[in-house]
Coordinates of C-alpha atoms and ligand atoms in Angstrom, one line a residue:
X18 CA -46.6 -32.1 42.3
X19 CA -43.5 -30.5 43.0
X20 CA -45.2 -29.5 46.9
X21 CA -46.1 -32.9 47.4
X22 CA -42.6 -33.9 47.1
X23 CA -41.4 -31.6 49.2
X24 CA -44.0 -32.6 51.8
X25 CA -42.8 -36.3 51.3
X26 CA -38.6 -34.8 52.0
X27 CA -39.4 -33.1 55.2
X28 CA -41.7 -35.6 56.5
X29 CA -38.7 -38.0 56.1
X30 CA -36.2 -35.4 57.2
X31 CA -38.6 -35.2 60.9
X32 CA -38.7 -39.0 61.3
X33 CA -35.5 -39.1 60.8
X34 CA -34.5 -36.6 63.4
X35 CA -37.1 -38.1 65.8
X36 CA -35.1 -41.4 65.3
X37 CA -31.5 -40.0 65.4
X38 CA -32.4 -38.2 68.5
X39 CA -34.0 -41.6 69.9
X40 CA -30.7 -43.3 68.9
X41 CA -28.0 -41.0 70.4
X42 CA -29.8 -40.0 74.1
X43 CA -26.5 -38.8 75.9
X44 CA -25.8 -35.4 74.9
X45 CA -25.8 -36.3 70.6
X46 CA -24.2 -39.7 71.4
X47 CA -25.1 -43.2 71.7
X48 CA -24.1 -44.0 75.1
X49 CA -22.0 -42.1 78.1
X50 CA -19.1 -43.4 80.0
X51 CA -18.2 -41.9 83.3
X52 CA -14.5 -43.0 84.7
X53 CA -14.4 -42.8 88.5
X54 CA -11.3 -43.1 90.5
X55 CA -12.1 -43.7 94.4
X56 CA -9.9 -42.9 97.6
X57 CA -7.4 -39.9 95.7
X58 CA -4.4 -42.5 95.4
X59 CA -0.7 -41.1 94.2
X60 CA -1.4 -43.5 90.8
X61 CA -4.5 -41.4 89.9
X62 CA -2.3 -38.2 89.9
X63 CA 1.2 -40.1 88.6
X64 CA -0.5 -42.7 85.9
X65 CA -4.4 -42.1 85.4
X66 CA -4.7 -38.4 84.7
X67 CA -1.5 -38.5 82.3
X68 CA -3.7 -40.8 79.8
X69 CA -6.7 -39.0 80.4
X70 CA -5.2 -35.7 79.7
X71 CA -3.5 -37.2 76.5
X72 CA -6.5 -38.3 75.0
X73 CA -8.8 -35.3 76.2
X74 CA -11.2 -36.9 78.9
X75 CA -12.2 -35.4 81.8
X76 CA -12.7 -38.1 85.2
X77 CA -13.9 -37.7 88.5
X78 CA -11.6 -38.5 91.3
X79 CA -13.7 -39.2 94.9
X80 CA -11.4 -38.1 97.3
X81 CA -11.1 -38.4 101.3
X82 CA -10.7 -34.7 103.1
X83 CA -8.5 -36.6 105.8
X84 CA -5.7 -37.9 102.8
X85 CA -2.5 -36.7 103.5
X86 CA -2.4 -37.3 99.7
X87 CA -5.2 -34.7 99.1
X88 CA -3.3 -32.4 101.9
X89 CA 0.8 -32.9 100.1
X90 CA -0.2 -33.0 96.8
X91 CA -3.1 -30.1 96.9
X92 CA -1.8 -27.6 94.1
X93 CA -2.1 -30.8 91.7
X94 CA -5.6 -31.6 92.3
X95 CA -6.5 -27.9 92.3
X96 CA -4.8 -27.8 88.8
X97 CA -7.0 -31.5 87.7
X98 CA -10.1 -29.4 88.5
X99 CA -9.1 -26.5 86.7
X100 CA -8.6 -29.0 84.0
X101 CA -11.5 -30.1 84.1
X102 CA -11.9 -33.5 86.3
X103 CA -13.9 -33.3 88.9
X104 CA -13.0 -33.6 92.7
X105 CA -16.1 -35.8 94.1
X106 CA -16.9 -35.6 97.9
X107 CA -16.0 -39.2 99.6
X108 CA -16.6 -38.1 102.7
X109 CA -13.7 -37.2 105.4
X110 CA -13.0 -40.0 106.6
X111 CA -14.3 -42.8 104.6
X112 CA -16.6 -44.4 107.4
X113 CA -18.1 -48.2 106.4
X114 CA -20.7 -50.3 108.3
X115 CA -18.5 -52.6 110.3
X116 CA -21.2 -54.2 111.8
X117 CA -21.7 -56.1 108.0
X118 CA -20.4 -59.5 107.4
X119 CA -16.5 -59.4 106.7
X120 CA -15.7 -56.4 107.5
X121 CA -13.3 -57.0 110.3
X122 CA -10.8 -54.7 108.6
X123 CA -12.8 -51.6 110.0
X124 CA -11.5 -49.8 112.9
X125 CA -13.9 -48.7 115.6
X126 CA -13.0 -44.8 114.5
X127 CA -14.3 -45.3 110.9
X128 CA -17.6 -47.5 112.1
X129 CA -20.1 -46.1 110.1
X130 CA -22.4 -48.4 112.3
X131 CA -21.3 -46.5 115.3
X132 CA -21.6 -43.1 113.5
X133 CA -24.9 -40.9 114.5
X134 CA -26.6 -39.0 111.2
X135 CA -25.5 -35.8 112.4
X136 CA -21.7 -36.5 112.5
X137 CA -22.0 -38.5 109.1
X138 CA -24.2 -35.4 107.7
X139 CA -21.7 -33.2 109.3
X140 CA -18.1 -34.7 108.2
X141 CA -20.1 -34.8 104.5
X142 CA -20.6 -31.3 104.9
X143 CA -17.7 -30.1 105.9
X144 CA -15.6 -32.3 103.0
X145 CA -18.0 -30.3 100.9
X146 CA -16.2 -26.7 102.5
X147 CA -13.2 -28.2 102.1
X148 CA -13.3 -29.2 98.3
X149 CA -14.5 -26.1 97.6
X150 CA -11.5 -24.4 99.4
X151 CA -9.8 -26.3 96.4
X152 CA -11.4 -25.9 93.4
X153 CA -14.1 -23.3 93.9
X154 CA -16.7 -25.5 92.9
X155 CA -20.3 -24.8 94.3
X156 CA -21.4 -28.7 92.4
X157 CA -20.4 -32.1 92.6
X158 CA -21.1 -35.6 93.3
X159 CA -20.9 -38.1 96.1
X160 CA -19.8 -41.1 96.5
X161 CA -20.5 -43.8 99.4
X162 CA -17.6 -45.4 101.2
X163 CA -18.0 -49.5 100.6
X164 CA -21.3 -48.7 99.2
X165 CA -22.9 -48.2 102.4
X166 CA -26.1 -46.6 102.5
X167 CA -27.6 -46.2 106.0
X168 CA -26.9 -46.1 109.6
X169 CA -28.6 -48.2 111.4
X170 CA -31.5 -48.5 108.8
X171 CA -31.4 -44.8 108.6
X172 CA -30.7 -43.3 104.8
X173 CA -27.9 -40.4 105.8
X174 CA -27.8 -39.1 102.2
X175 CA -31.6 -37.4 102.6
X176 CA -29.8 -35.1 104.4
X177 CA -27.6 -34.0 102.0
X178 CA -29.0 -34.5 98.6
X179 CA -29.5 -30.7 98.1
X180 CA -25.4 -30.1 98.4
X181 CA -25.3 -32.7 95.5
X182 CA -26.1 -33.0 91.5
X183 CA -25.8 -37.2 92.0
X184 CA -24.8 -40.0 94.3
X185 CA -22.7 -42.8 92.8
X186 CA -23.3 -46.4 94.9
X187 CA -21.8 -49.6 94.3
X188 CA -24.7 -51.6 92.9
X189 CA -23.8 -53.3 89.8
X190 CA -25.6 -52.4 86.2
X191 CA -25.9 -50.1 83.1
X192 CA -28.1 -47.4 83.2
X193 CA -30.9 -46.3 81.1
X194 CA -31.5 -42.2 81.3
X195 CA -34.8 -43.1 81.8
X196 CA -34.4 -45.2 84.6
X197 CA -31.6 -43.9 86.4
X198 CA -32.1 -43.6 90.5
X199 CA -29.8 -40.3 90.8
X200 CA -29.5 -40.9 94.6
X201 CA -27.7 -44.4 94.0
X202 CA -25.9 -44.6 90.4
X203 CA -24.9 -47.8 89.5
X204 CA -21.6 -48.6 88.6
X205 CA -19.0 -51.4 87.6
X206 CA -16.1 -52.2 90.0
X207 CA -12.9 -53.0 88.4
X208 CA -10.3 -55.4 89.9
X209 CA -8.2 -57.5 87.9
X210 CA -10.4 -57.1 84.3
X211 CA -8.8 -57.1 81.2
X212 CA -8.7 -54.3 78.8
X213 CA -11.2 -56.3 76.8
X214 CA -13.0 -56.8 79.7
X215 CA -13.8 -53.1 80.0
X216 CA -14.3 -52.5 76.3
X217 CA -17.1 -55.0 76.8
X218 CA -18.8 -53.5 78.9
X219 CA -19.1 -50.0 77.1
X220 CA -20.0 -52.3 73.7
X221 CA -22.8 -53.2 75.7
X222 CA -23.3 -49.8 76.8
X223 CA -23.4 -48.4 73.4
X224 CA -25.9 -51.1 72.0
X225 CA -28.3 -50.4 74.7
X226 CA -27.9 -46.2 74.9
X227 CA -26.8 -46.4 78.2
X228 CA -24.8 -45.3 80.7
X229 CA -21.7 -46.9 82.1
X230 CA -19.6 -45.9 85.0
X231 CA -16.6 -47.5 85.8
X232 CA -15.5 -47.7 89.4
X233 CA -11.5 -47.7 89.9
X234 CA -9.0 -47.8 92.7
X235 CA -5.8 -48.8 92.1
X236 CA -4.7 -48.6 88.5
X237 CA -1.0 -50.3 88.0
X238 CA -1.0 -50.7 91.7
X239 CA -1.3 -48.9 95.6
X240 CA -4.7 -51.1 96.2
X241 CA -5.9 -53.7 97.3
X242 CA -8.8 -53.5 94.6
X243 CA -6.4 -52.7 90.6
X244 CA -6.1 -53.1 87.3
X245 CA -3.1 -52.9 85.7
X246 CA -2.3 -49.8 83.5
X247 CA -2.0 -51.7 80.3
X248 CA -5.9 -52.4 80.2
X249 CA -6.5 -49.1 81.4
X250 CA -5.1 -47.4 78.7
X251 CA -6.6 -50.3 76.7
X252 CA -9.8 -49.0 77.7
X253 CA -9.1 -45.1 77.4
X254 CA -7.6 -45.7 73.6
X255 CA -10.7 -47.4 72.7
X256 CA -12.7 -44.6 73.8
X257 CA -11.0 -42.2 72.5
X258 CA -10.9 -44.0 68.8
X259 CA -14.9 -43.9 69.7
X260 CA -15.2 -40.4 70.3
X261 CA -18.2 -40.1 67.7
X262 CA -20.5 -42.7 69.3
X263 CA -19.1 -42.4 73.2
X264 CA -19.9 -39.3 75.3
X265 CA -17.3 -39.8 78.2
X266 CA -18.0 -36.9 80.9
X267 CA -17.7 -36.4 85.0
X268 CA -19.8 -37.3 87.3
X269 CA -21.6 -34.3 87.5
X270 CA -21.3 -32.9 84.1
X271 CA -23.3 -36.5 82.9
X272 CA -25.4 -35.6 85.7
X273 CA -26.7 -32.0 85.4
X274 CA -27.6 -32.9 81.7
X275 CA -29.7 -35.6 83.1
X276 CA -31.3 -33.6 85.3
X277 CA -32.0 -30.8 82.5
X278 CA -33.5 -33.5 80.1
X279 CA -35.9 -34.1 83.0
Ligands
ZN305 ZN1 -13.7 -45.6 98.9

């Protein structure tokens, strides 16, 4: 009688482990939330990394090699990475496709359209060498300037995918682990959301197990594309009361596990 019941307790005790581990797919939690902070803007060093650091969440910042902000304000991005955030490779000099619809604003020089594969591949690369002249860092992730995925109908990123854990696009949507196209992570663009707005989005996050990324640029200003730094904090505070349920990672951290599971 008495090995019967025992029977019965660990049989229970392995469903329910199957089902916890079912339940909480991104590394022991529910869902993952990866901050991103494009261009490397004087906010995301003066406002954003301030809360982060406060509340014990590590970001990743895609930065330009051409910034003079990257170049005057090197020894405090070195010191983020040490920290722990990532420095993302955003190219060197954030080319986009001008040859798209409303895109007037871009300036023959940064024409992605007018770019060939090898000097895209090549100014990837080299942002690469210099990254890892500031943080020592052999892995990271990529991001595409405006989203822009070819040249000419060409996919430049083939090229490179071996220098990189993960690309993050622009395409909107959660993503499911099992799912996820690591060449094109989605994301959600912020401009002008509320706090609210944001916690919404990692609710929904949570009751599907998925993954959320959040694209920023300006947060309390210096964009065109911002969200003020009352609903950014908004969002960070709610994530940090959430700590149990919420994995919040970089870029590449979220991604290497992802890759392991596989
Ligand atoms: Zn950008």
């Amino acid at each position: 009688m008495r090995k019967i019941t025992t029977n019965f307790l660990l049989f229970f005790f392995v469903i329910n482990v199957i089902y916890a581990q079912s339940d909480m797919p991104w590394n022991g939690k529910k869902c993952a939330v990866v901050l991103t902070y494009d261009d490397a803007l004087n906010v995301h060093l003066d406002s954003v990394m301030p809360v982060l650091d406060k509340h014990h969440f590590n970001a990743t910042f895609y930065v330009m090699g051409d910034t003079e902000i990257l170049n005057k304000r090197m020894e405090e991005w070195r010191k983020a990475s040490k920290k722990g955030h990532e420095l993302g490779n955003h190219t060197l000099a954030h080319p986009c496709d001008g040859s798209i619809d409303h895109r007037d604003w871009v300036i023959p020089e940064r024409d992605l359209s007018k770019y060939t594969i090898f000097r895209a591949v090549n100014e990837i690369k080299t942002t690469n060498t210099l990254l890892k002249a500031i943080d020592g860092k052999d892995e990271r992730t990529f991001a595409y300037p405006c989203g822009d995925l070819t040249i000419n109908g060409t996919t430049f990123y083939d090229q490179v995918e071996s220098e990189f854990v993960a690309a993050r696009g622009t395409f909107h949507g959660l993503e499911s682990s099992k799912t996820i196209d690591m060449k094109n992570i989605k994301c959600f663009s912020m401009h002008g959301q509320t706090g609210e707005e944001m916690i919404k989005l990692v609710k929904e996050a949570e009751a599907q197990n998925a993954l959320v990324v959040f694209l920023f640029h300006g947060v309390g200003g210096e964009h065109s594309l911002n969200v003020s730094n009352e609903a950014h904090i908004e969002l960070i505070e709610y994530l940090s009361k959430h700590k149990k349920d919420i994995w919040v990672d970089t870029m590449v951290e979220v991604a290497r596990y992802l890759k392991n599971e596989k």
